[in-house]
PDB file of C-alpha atoms in Angstrom:
ATOM      1  CA  MET A   1       0.686  17.174  22.513  1.00 28.00           C
ATOM      2  CA  GLU A   2       2.339  20.270  21.119  1.00 29.00           C
ATOM      3  CA  ARG A   3       2.949  20.563  17.411  1.00 43.00           C
ATOM      4  CA  ALA A   4       4.913  22.682  14.969  1.00 44.00           C
ATOM      5  CA  GLY A   5       3.321  26.031  14.332  1.00 48.00           C
ATOM      6  CA  PRO A   6       2.375  27.183  10.837  1.00 46.00           C
ATOM      7  CA  ASP A   7       5.758  28.887  10.490  1.00 46.00           C
ATOM      8  CA  GLY A   8       7.477  25.556  11.073  1.00 44.00           C
ATOM      9  CA  ASN A   9       9.037  26.544  14.386  1.00 48.00           C
ATOM     10  CA  LEU A  10       8.824  23.718  16.873  1.00 43.00           C
ATOM     11  CA  ARG A  11       6.917  23.868  20.081  1.00 44.00           C
ATOM     12  CA  GLY A  12       6.907  20.140  20.725  1.00 43.00           C
ATOM     13  CA  VAL A  13       6.520  17.089  18.528  1.00 44.00           C
ATOM     14  CA  VAL A  14       7.118  17.747  14.844  1.00 49.00           C
ATOM     15  CA  THR A  15       4.417  17.152  12.287  1.00 59.00           C
ATOM     16  CA  LYS A  16       4.603  17.502   8.537  1.00 67.00           C
ATOM     17  CA  ARG A  17       2.433  19.952   6.667  1.00 63.00           C
ATOM     18  CA  ASP A  18      -0.518  18.289   4.961  1.00 67.00           C
ATOM     19  CA  PRO A  19       0.420  18.410   1.235  1.00 67.00           C
ATOM     20  CA  ASP A  20      -3.254  18.513   0.287  1.00 67.00           C
ATOM     21  CA  ARG A  21      -3.840  21.663   2.324  1.00 74.00           C
ATOM     22  CA  GLU A  22      -3.180  25.065   0.806  1.00 80.00           C
ATOM     23  CA  PRO A  23      -0.225  26.608   2.676  1.00 79.00           C
ATOM     24  CA  THR A  24      -0.920  29.651   4.802  1.00 86.00           C
ATOM     25  CA  PRO A  25       0.723  33.000   3.939  1.00 90.00           C
ATOM     26  CA  THR A  26       3.195  32.427   6.775  1.00 89.00           C
ATOM     27  CA  GLU A  27       4.032  28.971   5.461  1.00 89.00           C
ATOM     28  CA  ARG A  28       4.556  30.348   1.951  1.00 92.00           C
ATOM     29  CA  ILE A  29       6.990  32.933   3.298  1.00 93.00           C
ATOM     30  CA  ARG A  30       8.914  30.257   5.219  1.00 93.00           C
ATOM     31  CA  ARG A  31       9.059  27.953   2.182  1.00 94.00           C
ATOM     32  CA  GLU A  32      10.314  30.812   0.000  1.00 96.00           C
ATOM     33  CA  GLN A  33      12.961  31.607   2.604  1.00 96.00           C
ATOM     34  CA  LEU A  34      14.120  27.997   2.692  1.00 97.00           C
ATOM     35  CA  ILE A  35      14.313  27.875  -1.096  1.00 97.00           C
ATOM     36  CA  ASP A  36      16.302  31.128  -1.173  1.00 97.00           C
ATOM     37  CA  VAL A  37      18.698  29.868   1.492  1.00 97.00           C
ATOM     38  CA  THR A  38      19.153  26.606  -0.409  1.00 96.00           C
ATOM     39  CA  ILE A  39      20.008  28.484  -3.611  1.00 96.00           C
ATOM     40  CA  ASP A  40      22.603  30.556  -1.724  1.00 96.00           C
ATOM     41  CA  LEU A  41      24.194  27.564   0.014  1.00 96.00           C
ATOM     42  CA  ILE A  42      24.423  25.448  -3.131  1.00 94.00           C
ATOM     43  CA  ALA A  43      25.917  28.428  -4.986  1.00 92.00           C
ATOM     44  CA  ALA A  44      28.586  28.669  -2.281  1.00 93.00           C
ATOM     45  CA  ASN A  45      29.150  25.028  -1.332  1.00 93.00           C
ATOM     46  CA  GLY A  46      27.651  22.833  -4.039  1.00 90.00           C
ATOM     47  CA  HIS A  47      24.962  20.180  -3.716  1.00 89.00           C
ATOM     48  CA  GLN A  48      27.124  17.729  -1.771  1.00 90.00           C
ATOM     49  CA  GLY A  49      28.422  20.469   0.516  1.00 92.00           C
ATOM     50  CA  THR A  50      24.934  21.613   1.473  1.00 94.00           C
ATOM     51  CA  SER A  51      23.228  19.663   4.239  1.00 94.00           C
ATOM     52  CA  LEU A  52      19.757  19.899   5.705  1.00 94.00           C
ATOM     53  CA  ALA A  53      21.360  21.030   8.961  1.00 95.00           C
ATOM     54  CA  SER A  54      23.240  23.871   7.236  1.00 96.00           C
ATOM     55  CA  ILE A  55      20.043  24.996   5.501  1.00 96.00           C
ATOM     56  CA  ALA A  56      18.217  25.005   8.827  1.00 96.00           C
ATOM     57  CA  ALA A  57      21.010  26.940  10.516  1.00 96.00           C
ATOM     58  CA  ALA A  58      21.125  29.564   7.747  1.00 96.00           C
ATOM     59  CA  ALA A  59      17.346  29.965   7.977  1.00 95.00           C
ATOM     60  CA  GLY A  60      17.492  30.269  11.765  1.00 94.00           C
ATOM     61  CA  ILE A  61      15.258  27.269  12.458  1.00 93.00           C
ATOM     62  CA  THR A  62      15.743  23.643  13.452  1.00 92.00           C
ATOM     63  CA  LYS A  63      16.264  20.811  10.995  1.00 93.00           C
ATOM     64  CA  ALA A  64      12.977  19.304  12.151  1.00 91.00           C
ATOM     65  CA  ALA A  65      11.254  22.580  11.309  1.00 92.00           C
ATOM     66  CA  VAL A  66      12.607  22.377   7.759  1.00 94.00           C
ATOM     67  CA  LEU A  67      11.100  18.903   7.513  1.00 92.00           C
ATOM     68  CA  TYR A  68       7.714  20.382   8.390  1.00 91.00           C
ATOM     69  CA  HIS A  69       7.774  22.068   4.963  1.00 92.00           C
ATOM     70  CA  PHE A  70       9.884  19.670   2.886  1.00 92.00           C
ATOM     71  CA  THR A  71      10.082  15.920   3.418  1.00 89.00           C
ATOM     72  CA  ALA A  72      13.845  15.738   2.784  1.00 91.00           C
ATOM     73  CA  LYS A  73      16.811  17.697   1.472  1.00 91.00           C
ATOM     74  CA  ASP A  74      16.163  16.350  -2.038  1.00 90.00           C
ATOM     75  CA  ALA A  75      12.596  17.707  -1.960  1.00 91.00           C
ATOM     76  CA  LEU A  76      13.900  21.138  -0.991  1.00 93.00           C
ATOM     77  CA  VAL A  77      16.614  21.075  -3.655  1.00 92.00           C
ATOM     78  CA  ARG A  78      14.006  20.025  -6.203  1.00 91.00           C
ATOM     79  CA  ALA A  79      11.805  22.995  -5.211  1.00 93.00           C
ATOM     80  CA  ALA A  80      14.764  25.355  -5.483  1.00 94.00           C
ATOM     81  CA  HIS A  81      15.666  23.879  -8.877  1.00 92.00           C
ATOM     82  CA  GLU A  82      12.105  24.365 -10.117  1.00 92.00           C
ATOM     83  CA  THR A  83      12.135  27.952  -8.853  1.00 95.00           C
ATOM     84  CA  VAL A  84      15.284  28.957 -10.743  1.00 95.00           C
ATOM     85  CA  LEU A  85      14.198  27.109 -13.892  1.00 93.00           C
ATOM     86  CA  ALA A  86      10.828  28.887 -13.796  1.00 94.00           C
ATOM     87  CA  ALA A  87      12.556  32.277 -13.590  1.00 95.00           C
ATOM     88  CA  LEU A  88      14.847  31.327 -16.467  1.00 95.00           C
ATOM     89  CA  ASP A  89      11.913  30.049 -18.521  1.00 95.00           C
ATOM     90  CA  ARG A  90      10.007  33.325 -18.077  1.00 96.00           C
ATOM     91  CA  ALA A  91      12.985  35.372 -19.243  1.00 96.00           C
ATOM     92  CA  VAL A  92      13.713  33.142 -22.237  1.00 96.00           C
ATOM     93  CA  THR A  93      10.071  32.837 -23.302  1.00 96.00           C
ATOM     94  CA  THR A  94       9.664  36.613 -23.300  1.00 97.00           C
ATOM     95  CA  ALA A  95      12.831  37.075 -25.356  1.00 97.00           C
ATOM     96  CA  VAL A  96      11.936  34.389 -27.905  1.00 97.00           C
ATOM     97  CA  ASP A  97       8.353  35.626 -28.307  1.00 96.00           C
ATOM     98  CA  THR A  98       9.604  39.185 -28.817  1.00 97.00           C
ATOM     99  CA  ALA A  99      12.219  38.148 -31.375  1.00 96.00           C
ATOM    100  CA  GLY A 100       9.858  36.169 -33.591  1.00 94.00           C
ATOM    101  CA  ALA A 101      10.206  32.718 -35.101  1.00 95.00           C
ATOM    102  CA  ALA A 102      13.110  33.373 -37.488  1.00 95.00           C
ATOM    103  CA  ASP A 103      15.318  34.792 -34.739  1.00 96.00           C
ATOM    104  CA  GLY A 104      14.119  32.541 -31.917  1.00 97.00           C
ATOM    105  CA  PRO A 105      17.302  30.433 -31.508  1.00 97.00           C
ATOM    106  CA  ALA A 106      19.531  33.512 -31.236  1.00 97.00           C
ATOM    107  CA  ALA A 107      17.149  35.034 -28.703  1.00 97.00           C
ATOM    108  CA  TYR A 108      17.132  31.775 -26.746  1.00 97.00           C
ATOM    109  CA  VAL A 109      20.930  31.661 -26.506  1.00 97.00           C
ATOM    110  CA  ARG A 110      21.311  35.320 -25.563  1.00 97.00           C
ATOM    111  CA  ALA A 111      18.460  35.261 -23.058  1.00 97.00           C
ATOM    112  CA  THR A 112      19.614  32.045 -21.387  1.00 97.00           C
ATOM    113  CA  LEU A 113      23.215  33.090 -20.944  1.00 97.00           C
ATOM    114  CA  GLY A 114      22.252  36.689 -20.181  1.00 96.00           C
ATOM    115  CA  HIS A 115      19.790  35.712 -17.461  1.00 96.00           C
ATOM    116  CA  LEU A 116      22.280  33.374 -15.806  1.00 94.00           C
ATOM    117  CA  ARG A 117      25.026  35.993 -16.096  1.00 93.00           C
ATOM    118  CA  ASP A 118      22.741  38.353 -14.167  1.00 94.00           C
ATOM    119  CA  HIS A 119      21.771  35.632 -11.648  1.00 94.00           C
ATOM    120  CA  PRO A 120      25.096  33.889 -10.995  1.00 92.00           C
ATOM    121  CA  ARG A 121      23.935  32.078  -7.856  1.00 92.00           C
ATOM    122  CA  HIS A 122      21.462  30.120 -10.000  1.00 93.00           C
ATOM    123  CA  VAL A 123      24.168  28.613 -12.208  1.00 92.00           C
ATOM    124  CA  ARG A 124      25.586  26.033  -9.821  1.00 90.00           C
ATOM    125  CA  LEU A 125      22.142  24.905  -8.740  1.00 90.00           C
ATOM    126  CA  ILE A 126      21.064  24.300 -12.339  1.00 88.00           C
ATOM    127  CA  ILE A 127      24.259  22.421 -13.182  1.00 86.00           C
ATOM    128  CA  GLU A 128      24.432  20.299 -10.026  1.00 82.00           C
ATOM    129  CA  ALA A 129      20.754  19.715  -9.275  1.00 73.00           C
ATOM    130  CA  ASP A 130      19.878  18.706 -12.832  1.00 66.00           C
ATOM    131  CA  GLY A 131      20.712  15.065 -12.346  1.00 59.00           C
ATOM    132  CA  THR A 132      20.548  14.672  -8.576  1.00 60.00           C
ATOM    133  CA  GLY A 133      17.890  14.375  -5.920  1.00 54.00           C
ATOM    134  CA  GLY A 134      15.001  13.726  -8.268  1.00 51.00           C
ATOM    135  CA  ALA A 135      15.472  17.081 -10.030  1.00 59.00           C
ATOM    136  CA  GLU A 136      16.866  15.485 -13.168  1.00 65.00           C
ATOM    137  CA  ARG A 137      15.150  15.896 -16.516  1.00 71.00           C
ATOM    138  CA  THR A 138      15.085  13.313 -19.281  1.00 78.00           C
ATOM    139  CA  PRO A 139      17.135  14.061 -22.405  1.00 78.00           C
ATOM    140  CA  ARG A 140      13.924  14.763 -24.325  1.00 84.00           C
ATOM    141  CA  GLU A 141      12.701  17.183 -21.659  1.00 82.00           C
ATOM    142  CA  ARG A 142      15.975  19.061 -22.053  1.00 83.00           C
ATOM    143  CA  TRP A 143      16.173  19.300 -25.862  1.00 88.00           C
ATOM    144  CA  ALA A 144      12.528  19.273 -26.999  1.00 93.00           C
ATOM    145  CA  PRO A 145      11.599  22.918 -26.161  1.00 93.00           C
ATOM    146  CA  LEU A 146      14.708  24.251 -27.901  1.00 95.00           C
ATOM    147  CA  ALA A 147      14.125  21.906 -30.853  1.00 96.00           C
ATOM    148  CA  GLY A 148      10.711  23.496 -31.278  1.00 96.00           C
ATOM    149  CA  ILE A 149      12.307  26.940 -31.410  1.00 97.00           C
ATOM    150  CA  VAL A 150      14.936  25.775 -33.922  1.00 97.00           C
ATOM    151  CA  ASP A 151      12.277  24.073 -36.053  1.00 96.00           C
ATOM    152  CA  ALA A 152      10.169  27.255 -36.140  1.00 97.00           C
ATOM    153  CA  ALA A 153      13.225  29.254 -37.244  1.00 97.00           C
ATOM    154  CA  ALA A 154      14.118  26.676 -39.900  1.00 96.00           C
ATOM    155  CA  ARG A 155      10.581  26.802 -41.314  1.00 95.00           C
ATOM    156  CA  ALA A 156      10.547  30.602 -41.252  1.00 96.00           C
ATOM    157  CA  ARG A 157      13.803  30.646 -43.218  1.00 94.00           C
ATOM    158  CA  ALA A 158      13.056  27.605 -45.378  1.00 94.00           C
ATOM    159  CA  ALA A 159      16.291  26.041 -44.108  1.00 92.00           C
ATOM    160  CA  PRO A 160      16.745  22.234 -44.045  1.00 93.00           C
ATOM    161  CA  VAL A 161      17.855  21.767 -40.425  1.00 94.00           C
ATOM    162  CA  ASP A 162      17.698  18.732 -38.134  1.00 95.00           C
ATOM    163  CA  ALA A 163      16.098  20.592 -35.232  1.00 95.00           C
ATOM    164  CA  ARG A 164      16.683  17.811 -32.720  1.00 95.00           C
ATOM    165  CA  THR A 165      20.419  17.598 -33.395  1.00 96.00           C
ATOM    166  CA  ALA A 166      20.766  21.386 -33.460  1.00 95.00           C
ATOM    167  CA  ALA A 167      18.976  21.630 -30.102  1.00 95.00           C
ATOM    168  CA  ILE A 168      21.184  18.936 -28.547  1.00 95.00           C
ATOM    169  CA  VAL A 169      24.317  20.709 -29.783  1.00 95.00           C
ATOM    170  CA  LEU A 170      23.115  24.134 -28.624  1.00 95.00           C
ATOM    171  CA  GLY A 171      22.044  22.827 -25.234  1.00 94.00           C
ATOM    172  CA  GLY A 172      25.364  21.060 -24.739  1.00 94.00           C
ATOM    173  CA  ALA A 173      27.265  24.206 -25.703  1.00 96.00           C
ATOM    174  CA  ILE A 174      25.258  26.303 -23.250  1.00 95.00           C
ATOM    175  CA  ASP A 175      25.913  23.769 -20.480  1.00 92.00           C
ATOM    176  CA  ALA A 176      29.640  23.855 -21.261  1.00 95.00           C
ATOM    177  CA  ILE A 177      29.702  27.666 -21.230  1.00 96.00           C
ATOM    178  CA  LEU A 178      27.939  27.732 -17.854  1.00 93.00           C
ATOM    179  CA  THR A 179      30.325  25.131 -16.420  1.00 92.00           C
ATOM    180  CA  GLU A 180      33.284  27.186 -17.607  1.00 95.00           C
ATOM    181  CA  ARG A 181      31.792  30.309 -16.001  1.00 93.00           C
ATOM    182  CA  LEU A 182      31.280  28.393 -12.761  1.00 89.00           C
ATOM    183  CA  HIS A 183      34.976  27.468 -12.627  1.00 90.00           C
ATOM    184  CA  THR A 184      36.264  30.716 -14.160  1.00 93.00           C
ATOM    185  CA  PRO A 185      34.082  33.626 -12.930  1.00 89.00           C
ATOM    186  CA  ASP A 186      35.677  36.148 -15.298  1.00 92.00           C
ATOM    187  CA  TYR A 187      34.882  34.045 -18.378  1.00 95.00           C
ATOM    188  CA  ASP A 188      32.999  36.289 -20.829  1.00 96.00           C
ATOM    189  CA  THR A 189      29.668  34.542 -21.381  1.00 95.00           C
ATOM    190  CA  THR A 190      28.346  37.501 -23.387  1.00 96.00           C
ATOM    191  CA  GLU A 191      31.033  36.991 -26.030  1.00 97.00           C
ATOM    192  CA  ALA A 192      30.522  33.240 -25.822  1.00 97.00           C
ATOM    193  CA  ALA A 193      26.814  33.764 -26.494  1.00 97.00           C
ATOM    194  CA  GLU A 194      27.580  35.815 -29.597  1.00 97.00           C
ATOM    195  CA  GLN A 195      29.923  33.128 -30.943  1.00 97.00           C
ATOM    196  CA  LEU A 196      27.257  30.501 -30.346  1.00 97.00           C
ATOM    197  CA  VAL A 197      24.666  32.685 -32.073  1.00 97.00           C
ATOM    198  CA  GLY A 198      27.006  32.958 -35.056  1.00 96.00           C
ATOM    199  CA  MET A 199      27.219  29.174 -35.256  1.00 95.00           C
ATOM    200  CA  ILE A 200      23.463  28.593 -35.213  1.00 95.00           C
ATOM    201  CA  GLU A 201      22.937  31.436 -37.687  1.00 95.00           C
ATOM    202  CA  ALA A 202      25.368  29.716 -40.064  1.00 94.00           C
ATOM    203  CA  VAL A 203      23.379  26.472 -39.724  1.00 93.00           C
ATOM    204  CA  LEU A 204      20.131  28.316 -40.374  1.00 93.00           C
ATOM    205  CA  GLY A 205      21.570  30.012 -43.428  1.00 87.00           C
ATOM    206  CA  ARG A 206      22.162  33.594 -42.438  1.00 68.00           C
TER     207      ARG A 206
END
């Protein structure tokens, strides 16, 4: 009985890749391609407007071949979501570490909005996938990292700040700015970032 090859192209009956087996270099390339295609399609059409069939067509393979690598559309969207969040996390972590504790919140805001300004196709995926298809994060998972950054800045400045509330407010403001940019592409997120930095600086006492 023929099976799918390691690149996921069908030559007979479809099998799924063994999740316990390390993917081959060819499989890694195919998975990266599928993730990239998914990011592009969701950026253009949204989560609901992106189907497994459209992903397969854009990648030039069959839908069954996609399922060789990912068990369902939600699994692929989740992988794409994790990919863009990892890239964002690297950029923000570098900026915050470089800025130092006292200026961490400002660096976080500027780096987050700056990175997503420079990678506009990531914005819709982050907004729409965070809450669908198993990609959702709990409220604590969303605010806790930023609360740690705010708390470090508050301690560095000896400022009495409720880090949790500040992180929730900042995170909500960033989400709103990104949503506005999604619907109004010429919205100036750089200026919005500076206004948001001014607000958190006022809270932190500078």
